[in-house]
Amino acid sequence: MHKRTLLQTAAALALLGASGLAMAQDNVFKIGLILPMTGQQATTGRQIEAAARLWMAQNGDTVAGKKVQLILKDDTSVPDVTRRLAQELVVNEKVNVLAGFGITPSALAVAPIATQSKTPLVVMAAATSSITEASPYVVRTSFTLPQAAVAMADWAPRNGIKNVVTLVTDYGPGLDAERFFKSRFEFNGGKVPEALRVPLRNPDFAPFLQKVRDLKPDALFVFVPSGAGAAVMKQFGERGMDKAGIRLIGTGDVTDDDQLNDMGDVALGVVTSHHYSAYHQSAANKKFVAEFQKANKGMRPNFMAVGGYDGMRVIYEALKKTGGKGGGDALLAAMKGQIFESPRGPVFIDAQTRDVVHNIYLRKVEKKDGQLHNVEFDVIKDVKDPGKTK
Ligand code: VNL
């Protein structure tokens, strides 16, 4: 009799334990954050992780009664690794959302997994136009290269720049930057005598810059991914290209706020087009920058950080709206059409394309309070991705 009761109690406890665990599972909302935390793109991972953690520190980790759990994985920016990690996160961890993705090949590698498992995939960094078309579950909070490149192709010819050599990193975003800059610039009457491409892995800019020096265009238009700008700037200066009268222009990736302040005087006067500057003069941005720096030993947030921060907002808002019910499809639907004020300015997640619509700013590197900054001097409002085919 006594024995039976004990057994029963044990069984009841085991049952309770199991259901308690299931309940705990149900009350957790998991975000699988895949980023390059080591290797060539590590600065992008560091910026986005810091921004995601800042968002959670500011907004709490309980949303719609659920405990939000961030599961960070380092893909070293190798697409096969990204794919394996995403698979594990979906199958074993049963994450509700996949997020991050430092480079285009990583985002593209995971798109089929998002489609198959109906898991929203929030792209916080990668910026090739076509990524949103790789899966109906992709939502992007970073930017697209065509958005930025077209703005520069309109600005340059109105400012005495008629002859431009392009230099881009030879993969998705670079090819987008080259194509959209060149076709718009030529449409505006400009000439592009050479389009140079450097490899993504361990690029050596020296031979390319030597070639540019010999060609002597009015300007060199550059796209390199975040983290590579300082090397370009250094070599540009060492070859005396600025002294030879060749201007440097590009998308804002080259004057990345993560590195800009250490680039030295050669960066002064460089004009770029982009969606975010840490020097953006709004109350929302001043608060963002101050709190980001406070939480990260003074590190200045760059455009990657803002992509991560806004991505977290989009996820939080979707979770609030759905109460976590209805799975990936409901969550995705609640991400579409969101409008909010980002540190970059107004942002809209286009419900049709699931891509980000935002302002593109023209900025010039200037010294402000002893620090180098991208100082905005013009704006093109509410820019949709010109790269979309539909
Ligand atoms: C990409 C685009 C990566 C722009 C970047 O930095 C960037 C990409 C890592 O799509 O791979 O600045």
CSV table of C-alpha atoms and ligand atoms in Angstrom, one decimal:
chain,number,residue,atom,x,y,z
A,1,MET,CA,0.0,0.0,0.0
A,2,HIS,CA,2.7,2.4,1.2
A,3,LYS,CA,4.9,1.3,-1.7
A,4,ARG,CA,2.1,1.9,-4.3
A,5,THR,CA,1.5,5.4,-3.0
A,6,LEU,CA,5.2,6.2,-3.3
A,7,LEU,CA,5.2,4.9,-6.8
A,8,GLN,CA,2.1,6.9,-7.7
A,9,THR,CA,3.6,10.0,-6.2
A,10,ALA,CA,6.8,9.5,-8.2
A,11,ALA,CA,4.8,9.0,-11.4
A,12,ALA,CA,2.7,12.0,-10.6
A,13,LEU,CA,5.8,14.1,-10.0
A,14,ALA,CA,7.4,12.9,-13.2
A,15,LEU,CA,4.2,13.8,-15.1
A,16,LEU,CA,4.2,17.2,-13.5
A,17,GLY,CA,7.8,17.7,-14.3
A,18,ALA,CA,7.3,16.9,-17.9
A,19,SER,CA,4.3,19.1,-18.3
A,20,GLY,CA,6.0,21.8,-16.3
A,21,LEU,CA,8.9,21.6,-18.7
A,22,ALA,CA,6.5,21.7,-21.7
A,23,MET,CA,4.9,24.7,-20.2
A,24,ALA,CA,8.2,26.4,-19.8
A,25,GLN,CA,9.1,25.5,-23.4
A,26,ASP,CA,5.8,27.0,-24.5
A,27,ASN,CA,6.5,30.2,-22.7
A,28,VAL,CA,9.9,30.7,-24.3
A,29,PHE,CA,10.3,32.6,-27.6
A,30,LYS,CA,13.6,31.7,-29.2
A,31,ILE,CA,15.6,33.9,-31.6
A,32,GLY,CA,18.4,32.1,-33.4
A,33,LEU,CA,20.9,34.8,-34.1
A,34,ILE,CA,23.6,33.7,-36.5
A,35,LEU,CA,26.5,36.1,-37.0
A,36,PRO,CA,30.2,36.1,-38.0
A,37,MET,CA,31.7,36.5,-34.5
A,38,THR,CA,35.2,35.5,-35.7
A,39,GLY,CA,37.1,35.8,-39.0
A,40,GLN,CA,37.1,38.5,-41.6
A,41,GLN,CA,33.5,39.8,-40.8
A,42,ALA,CA,33.8,39.7,-37.0
A,43,THR,CA,33.2,43.5,-36.6
A,44,THR,CA,29.7,43.0,-38.1
A,45,GLY,CA,28.9,40.2,-35.6
A,46,ARG,CA,30.2,42.3,-32.7
A,47,GLN,CA,28.1,45.3,-33.7
A,48,ILE,CA,24.9,43.4,-34.3
A,49,GLU,CA,25.2,41.3,-31.1
A,50,ALA,CA,25.8,44.5,-29.1
A,51,ALA,CA,22.7,46.1,-30.7
A,52,ALA,CA,20.5,43.1,-30.1
A,53,ARG,CA,21.6,43.0,-26.4
A,54,LEU,CA,21.0,46.7,-26.0
A,55,TRP,CA,17.5,46.3,-27.4
A,56,MET,CA,16.7,43.6,-24.9
A,57,ALA,CA,18.2,45.6,-22.0
A,58,GLN,CA,16.0,48.5,-22.9
A,59,ASN,CA,12.9,46.6,-23.6
A,60,GLY,CA,13.0,43.6,-21.3
A,61,ASP,CA,13.0,40.0,-22.1
A,62,THR,CA,9.4,39.2,-21.5
A,63,VAL,CA,7.0,39.9,-24.4
A,64,ALA,CA,3.4,38.9,-24.6
A,65,GLY,CA,4.0,36.7,-21.5
A,66,LYS,CA,6.9,34.9,-23.2
A,67,LYS,CA,10.5,34.8,-22.2
A,68,VAL,CA,12.6,35.9,-25.1
A,69,GLN,CA,15.8,33.9,-25.5
A,70,LEU,CA,18.6,34.9,-27.8
A,71,ILE,CA,20.7,32.0,-29.0
A,72,LEU,CA,23.9,33.3,-30.6
A,73,LYS,CA,25.9,31.2,-33.1
A,74,ASP,CA,29.1,32.1,-34.8
A,75,ASP,CA,29.1,31.1,-38.5
A,76,THR,CA,32.5,32.6,-39.2
A,77,SER,CA,30.8,33.9,-42.4
A,78,VAL,CA,31.2,30.5,-44.1
A,79,PRO,CA,27.8,29.8,-45.8
A,80,ASP,CA,28.0,26.0,-45.2
A,81,VAL,CA,28.4,26.6,-41.5
A,82,THR,CA,25.5,29.1,-41.6
A,83,ARG,CA,23.3,26.5,-43.2
A,84,ARG,CA,24.3,23.8,-40.7
A,85,LEU,CA,23.7,26.1,-37.7
A,86,ALA,CA,20.3,27.2,-39.0
A,87,GLN,CA,19.3,23.6,-39.5
A,88,GLU,CA,20.3,22.7,-35.9
A,89,LEU,CA,18.5,25.8,-34.5
A,90,VAL,CA,15.3,24.9,-36.3
A,91,VAL,CA,15.3,21.2,-35.7
A,92,ASN,CA,16.8,20.9,-32.2
A,93,GLU,CA,16.1,24.3,-30.6
A,94,LYS,CA,12.8,24.9,-32.4
A,95,VAL,CA,13.6,28.6,-32.7
A,96,ASN,CA,10.7,30.9,-33.6
A,97,VAL,CA,12.8,33.2,-35.7
A,98,LEU,CA,16.2,33.1,-37.5
A,99,ALA,CA,18.1,36.4,-37.6
A,100,GLY,CA,21.4,38.0,-38.3
A,101,PHE,CA,23.4,37.0,-41.4
A,102,GLY,CA,26.5,39.1,-41.9
A,103,ILE,CA,27.1,38.5,-45.6
A,104,THR,CA,24.9,37.7,-48.6
A,105,PRO,CA,26.0,34.1,-49.2
A,106,SER,CA,25.1,33.2,-45.6
A,107,ALA,CA,21.6,34.7,-46.0
A,108,LEU,CA,21.1,32.9,-49.3
A,109,ALA,CA,22.3,29.6,-47.8
A,110,VAL,CA,19.6,29.6,-45.1
A,111,ALA,CA,16.6,30.9,-47.3
A,112,PRO,CA,15.5,27.3,-48.3
A,113,ILE,CA,15.4,26.3,-44.6
A,114,ALA,CA,13.2,29.3,-43.7
A,115,THR,CA,10.8,28.3,-46.5
A,116,GLN,CA,10.7,24.6,-45.6
A,117,SER,CA,10.2,25.2,-41.9
A,118,LYS,CA,8.0,28.4,-42.2
A,119,THR,CA,10.4,30.3,-40.0
A,120,PRO,CA,10.7,34.0,-40.5
A,121,LEU,CA,14.3,35.0,-41.4
A,122,VAL,CA,15.2,38.5,-40.4
A,123,VAL,CA,18.2,39.8,-42.4
A,124,MET,CA,20.0,42.4,-40.3
A,125,ALA,CA,23.2,42.9,-42.3
A,126,ALA,CA,23.3,41.4,-45.8
A,127,ALA,CA,22.3,43.8,-48.5
A,128,THR,CA,22.2,42.2,-52.0
A,129,SER,CA,18.8,43.2,-53.6
A,130,SER,CA,17.7,39.6,-54.5
A,131,ILE,CA,17.9,38.2,-50.9
A,132,THR,CA,14.3,39.0,-50.2
A,133,GLU,CA,13.3,37.0,-53.3
A,134,ALA,CA,15.1,33.9,-52.2
A,135,SER,CA,12.3,33.0,-49.7
A,136,PRO,CA,8.9,34.4,-48.8
A,137,TYR,CA,10.0,34.2,-45.2
A,138,VAL,CA,12.8,36.8,-45.5
A,139,VAL,CA,12.3,40.2,-43.9
A,140,ARG,CA,15.1,42.7,-44.2
A,141,THR,CA,16.1,45.5,-41.8
A,142,SER,CA,19.5,46.3,-43.2
A,143,PHE,CA,19.5,48.1,-46.6
A,144,THR,CA,20.1,47.3,-50.2
A,145,LEU,CA,23.1,48.4,-52.3
A,146,PRO,CA,20.9,49.7,-55.2
A,147,GLN,CA,19.2,52.1,-52.7
A,148,ALA,CA,22.6,53.6,-51.8
A,149,ALA,CA,24.4,53.4,-55.2
A,150,VAL,CA,21.7,55.2,-57.2
A,151,ALA,CA,21.7,58.1,-54.9
A,152,MET,CA,25.4,58.6,-55.4
A,153,ALA,CA,25.0,58.2,-59.2
A,154,ASP,CA,22.6,61.2,-59.1
A,155,TRP,CA,24.7,63.3,-56.8
A,156,ALA,CA,28.1,62.9,-58.5
A,157,PRO,CA,27.4,64.3,-62.0
A,158,ARG,CA,25.7,67.4,-60.4
A,159,ASN,CA,29.0,68.0,-58.5
A,160,GLY,CA,31.6,68.1,-61.3
A,161,ILE,CA,32.2,64.3,-61.4
A,162,LYS,CA,31.8,63.1,-64.9
A,163,ASN,CA,34.3,60.2,-65.2
A,164,VAL,CA,34.4,57.5,-62.6
A,165,VAL,CA,36.2,54.2,-62.1
A,166,THR,CA,34.3,51.7,-60.0
A,167,LEU,CA,36.0,49.3,-57.5
A,168,VAL,CA,33.8,46.7,-55.8
A,169,THR,CA,34.1,43.5,-53.9
A,170,ASP,CA,33.4,40.7,-56.3
A,171,TYR,CA,30.1,39.2,-55.0
A,172,GLY,CA,26.4,40.0,-54.6
A,173,PRO,CA,26.4,43.4,-53.0
A,174,GLY,CA,29.4,44.6,-55.0
A,175,LEU,CA,27.9,43.5,-58.3
A,176,ASP,CA,24.7,45.3,-57.3
A,177,ALA,CA,26.6,48.5,-56.4
A,178,GLU,CA,28.6,48.4,-59.6
A,179,ARG,CA,25.5,47.8,-61.9
A,180,PHE,CA,23.2,50.3,-60.3
A,181,PHE,CA,25.9,53.0,-60.0
A,182,LYS,CA,27.1,52.5,-63.5
A,183,SER,CA,23.7,52.4,-65.3
A,184,ARG,CA,22.3,55.4,-63.5
A,185,PHE,CA,25.6,57.4,-63.8
A,186,GLU,CA,25.7,56.8,-67.5
A,187,PHE,CA,22.0,57.6,-67.8
A,188,ASN,CA,23.0,60.9,-66.2
A,189,GLY,CA,25.7,61.5,-68.9
A,190,GLY,CA,28.7,60.2,-66.9
A,191,LYS,CA,31.3,57.8,-68.1
A,192,VAL,CA,32.7,54.6,-66.4
A,193,PRO,CA,35.9,53.6,-68.3
A,194,GLU,CA,36.7,50.7,-66.0
A,195,ALA,CA,34.8,48.5,-63.5
A,196,LEU,CA,37.3,46.8,-61.2
A,197,ARG,CA,36.5,43.9,-58.9
A,198,VAL,CA,38.5,42.6,-55.9
A,199,PRO,CA,38.0,39.2,-54.2
A,200,LEU,CA,36.0,39.0,-50.9
A,201,ARG,CA,38.6,36.9,-49.2
A,202,ASN,CA,41.9,38.6,-48.2
A,203,PRO,CA,41.7,41.4,-50.8
A,204,ASP,CA,44.8,43.3,-51.8
A,205,PHE,CA,43.7,46.7,-53.0
A,206,ALA,CA,47.2,47.9,-54.1
A,207,PRO,CA,47.3,46.8,-57.7
A,208,PHE,CA,43.7,48.0,-58.3
A,209,LEU,CA,44.4,51.4,-56.9
A,210,GLN,CA,47.6,51.7,-58.9
A,211,LYS,CA,45.5,51.1,-62.0
A,212,VAL,CA,43.0,53.8,-60.9
A,213,ARG,CA,45.9,56.2,-60.4
A,214,ASP,CA,47.1,55.6,-64.0
A,215,LEU,CA,43.6,56.1,-65.4
A,216,LYS,CA,43.1,59.4,-63.4
A,217,PRO,CA,39.3,59.6,-63.3
A,218,ASP,CA,37.5,62.4,-61.6
A,219,ALA,CA,36.6,60.0,-58.9
A,220,LEU,CA,36.8,56.4,-57.7
A,221,PHE,CA,33.5,54.9,-56.6
A,222,VAL,CA,34.0,52.2,-54.0
A,223,PHE,CA,31.9,49.4,-52.4
A,224,VAL,CA,33.7,47.1,-49.9
A,225,PRO,CA,31.9,45.3,-47.1
A,226,SER,CA,31.9,46.7,-43.6
A,227,GLY,CA,35.3,46.2,-42.0
A,228,ALA,CA,37.3,46.6,-45.3
A,229,GLY,CA,37.0,50.4,-45.6
A,230,ALA,CA,40.0,51.3,-43.5
A,231,ALA,CA,42.4,49.3,-45.7
A,232,VAL,CA,41.1,51.0,-48.9
A,233,MET,CA,41.4,54.4,-47.3
A,234,LYS,CA,45.0,53.7,-46.1
A,235,GLN,CA,46.1,52.6,-49.5
A,236,PHE,CA,44.3,55.4,-51.3
A,237,GLY,CA,46.2,57.8,-49.1
A,238,GLU,CA,49.6,56.0,-49.4
A,239,ARG,CA,49.4,56.2,-53.2
A,240,GLY,CA,48.7,59.9,-53.0
A,241,MET,CA,45.5,59.5,-55.0
A,242,ASP,CA,43.7,62.4,-53.2
A,243,LYS,CA,46.8,64.7,-53.9
A,244,ALA,CA,46.6,63.6,-57.6
A,245,GLY,CA,43.1,65.0,-57.7
A,246,ILE,CA,41.1,61.8,-57.7
A,247,ARG,CA,38.1,62.0,-55.4
A,248,LEU,CA,36.8,59.0,-53.4
A,249,ILE,CA,33.1,58.4,-53.4
A,250,GLY,CA,31.0,55.4,-52.6
A,251,THR,CA,28.3,53.8,-50.6
A,252,GLY,CA,28.7,54.4,-46.8
A,253,ASP,CA,30.2,51.0,-46.2
A,254,VAL,CA,33.6,52.4,-47.0
A,255,THR,CA,33.4,55.1,-44.3
A,256,ASP,CA,31.9,52.7,-41.8
A,257,ASP,CA,31.4,54.3,-38.4
A,258,ASP,CA,33.0,51.3,-36.8
A,259,GLN,CA,36.4,52.3,-38.3
A,260,LEU,CA,36.0,55.9,-39.5
A,261,ASN,CA,37.4,57.7,-36.5
A,262,ASP,CA,40.8,55.8,-36.9
A,263,MET,CA,41.1,56.5,-40.7
A,264,GLY,CA,42.9,59.8,-40.4
A,265,ASP,CA,42.8,62.9,-42.4
A,266,VAL,CA,42.7,61.1,-45.8
A,267,ALA,CA,39.0,60.4,-45.1
A,268,LEU,CA,38.2,64.1,-44.7
A,269,GLY,CA,35.9,65.3,-47.5
A,270,VAL,CA,34.9,61.8,-48.7
A,271,VAL,CA,31.3,61.8,-49.8
A,272,THR,CA,29.1,58.7,-49.5
A,273,SER,CA,25.5,57.8,-49.7
A,274,HIS,CA,23.9,55.6,-47.0
A,275,HIS,CA,21.0,55.0,-44.7
A,276,TYR,CA,22.8,55.5,-41.4
A,277,SER,CA,25.3,57.8,-39.7
A,278,ALA,CA,26.1,57.7,-36.0
A,279,TYR,CA,26.1,61.5,-36.4
A,280,HIS,CA,22.4,61.5,-37.5
A,281,GLN,CA,20.9,64.5,-35.7
A,282,SER,CA,17.7,63.1,-34.1
A,283,ALA,CA,16.7,62.6,-30.5
A,284,ALA,CA,16.1,58.9,-31.1
A,285,ASN,CA,19.6,58.5,-32.6
A,286,LYS,CA,21.4,60.5,-29.9
A,287,LYS,CA,19.8,58.3,-27.3
A,288,PHE,CA,20.7,55.2,-29.2
A,289,VAL,CA,24.3,56.2,-29.7
A,290,ALA,CA,24.8,57.3,-26.1
A,291,GLU,CA,23.3,54.1,-24.6
A,292,PHE,CA,25.1,51.9,-27.1
A,293,GLN,CA,28.4,53.5,-26.3
A,294,LYS,CA,27.7,53.3,-22.6
A,295,ALA,CA,27.0,49.5,-22.8
A,296,ASN,CA,30.0,48.8,-25.1
A,297,LYS,CA,33.1,50.6,-23.7
A,298,GLY,CA,32.6,53.6,-26.0
A,299,MET,CA,32.3,51.6,-29.3
A,300,ARG,CA,30.5,53.7,-31.9
A,301,PRO,CA,27.5,52.0,-33.5
A,302,ASN,CA,27.6,51.6,-37.3
A,303,PHE,CA,24.9,50.7,-39.9
A,304,MET,CA,25.2,47.1,-39.0
A,305,ALA,CA,24.2,47.8,-35.4
A,306,VAL,CA,21.2,49.7,-36.6
A,307,GLY,CA,20.1,46.8,-38.8
A,308,GLY,CA,20.3,44.5,-35.7
A,309,TYR,CA,18.5,46.9,-33.4
A,310,ASP,CA,15.7,47.5,-35.8
A,311,GLY,CA,15.5,43.8,-36.5
A,312,MET,CA,14.9,43.1,-32.8
A,313,ARG,CA,12.2,45.8,-32.8
A,314,VAL,CA,10.4,44.1,-35.8
A,315,ILE,CA,10.6,40.7,-34.0
A,316,TYR,CA,9.3,42.2,-30.7
A,317,GLU,CA,6.4,44.0,-32.3
A,318,ALA,CA,5.4,40.9,-34.3
A,319,LEU,CA,5.5,38.9,-31.1
A,320,LYS,CA,3.4,41.5,-29.2
A,321,LYS,CA,0.8,41.6,-32.0
A,322,THR,CA,0.4,37.9,-32.3
A,323,GLY,CA,0.8,37.0,-28.7
A,324,GLY,CA,3.1,34.2,-30.0
A,325,LYS,CA,0.1,32.4,-31.5
A,326,GLY,CA,-0.2,31.1,-35.1
A,327,GLY,CA,3.4,30.1,-35.6
A,328,GLY,CA,5.8,31.4,-38.2
A,329,ASP,CA,3.2,32.5,-40.7
A,330,ALA,CA,1.4,34.7,-38.2
A,331,LEU,CA,4.7,36.2,-37.0
A,332,LEU,CA,5.7,36.9,-40.6
A,333,ALA,CA,2.4,38.6,-41.4
A,334,ALA,CA,2.9,40.8,-38.3
A,335,MET,CA,6.3,41.8,-39.5
A,336,LYS,CA,5.0,43.0,-42.8
A,337,GLY,CA,4.0,46.7,-43.0
A,338,GLN,CA,5.6,47.8,-39.8
A,339,ILE,CA,6.3,51.5,-39.6
A,340,PHE,CA,8.5,53.1,-36.9
A,341,GLU,CA,11.2,55.6,-36.1
A,342,SER,CA,14.6,54.1,-36.2
A,343,PRO,CA,17.9,55.7,-35.1
A,344,ARG,CA,18.4,56.1,-38.9
A,345,GLY,CA,15.1,58.0,-39.4
A,346,PRO,CA,11.7,56.7,-40.5
A,347,VAL,CA,11.5,53.0,-41.5
A,348,PHE,CA,8.8,51.0,-43.3
A,349,ILE,CA,8.8,47.3,-43.9
A,350,ASP,CA,7.2,47.1,-47.3
A,351,ALA,CA,4.5,44.4,-47.0
A,352,GLN,CA,4.8,43.4,-50.7
A,353,THR,CA,8.6,43.0,-50.9
A,354,ARG,CA,9.3,42.5,-47.2
A,355,ASP,CA,12.2,44.8,-47.8
A,356,VAL,CA,13.2,48.0,-45.9
A,357,VAL,CA,12.1,51.4,-47.1
A,358,HIS,CA,14.1,54.3,-45.6
A,359,ASN,CA,15.9,57.6,-46.3
A,360,ILE,CA,19.2,57.6,-48.1
A,361,TYR,CA,21.5,60.5,-47.0
A,362,LEU,CA,24.4,62.1,-48.7
A,363,ARG,CA,27.2,62.6,-46.2
A,364,LYS,CA,30.6,64.1,-46.1
A,365,VAL,CA,33.4,63.1,-43.7
A,366,GLU,CA,34.1,66.1,-41.4
A,367,LYS,CA,35.8,66.6,-38.1
A,368,LYS,CA,33.3,67.3,-35.3
A,369,ASP,CA,34.4,67.7,-31.7
A,370,GLY,CA,37.8,66.2,-32.7
A,371,GLN,CA,36.2,63.1,-34.2
A,372,LEU,CA,35.6,62.0,-37.8
A,373,HIS,CA,32.0,61.7,-38.7
A,374,ASN,CA,29.7,61.1,-41.7
A,375,VAL,CA,27.9,64.5,-41.6
A,376,GLU,CA,24.6,64.3,-43.5
A,377,PHE,CA,24.0,67.3,-45.9
A,378,ASP,CA,21.1,66.0,-48.1
A,379,VAL,CA,18.4,63.4,-48.0
A,380,ILE,CA,16.3,61.4,-50.5
A,381,LYS,CA,13.2,60.3,-48.6
A,382,ASP,CA,11.5,56.9,-48.4
A,383,VAL,CA,13.7,55.1,-50.9
A,384,LYS,CA,12.4,51.7,-52.0
A,385,ASP,CA,14.9,49.1,-53.3
A,386,PRO,CA,15.4,50.0,-57.0
A,387,GLY,CA,16.6,46.4,-57.6
A,388,LYS,CA,13.3,44.7,-57.2
A,389,THR,CA,12.0,43.1,-60.4
A,390,LYS,CA,8.5,42.9,-59.2
B,1,VNL,C1,27.1,42.8,-47.3
B,1,VNL,C2,26.7,44.1,-47.8
B,1,VNL,C3,28.1,42.8,-46.3
B,1,VNL,C4,27.2,45.3,-47.3
B,1,VNL,C5,28.6,44.0,-45.7
B,1,VNL,O1,29.5,44.0,-44.7
B,1,VNL,C6,28.2,45.2,-46.2
B,1,VNL,C7,26.6,41.6,-47.9
B,1,VNL,C8,29.9,42.8,-44.1
B,1,VNL,O2,25.5,41.6,-48.4
B,1,VNL,O3,27.3,40.6,-47.9
B,1,VNL,O4,28.7,46.3,-45.7
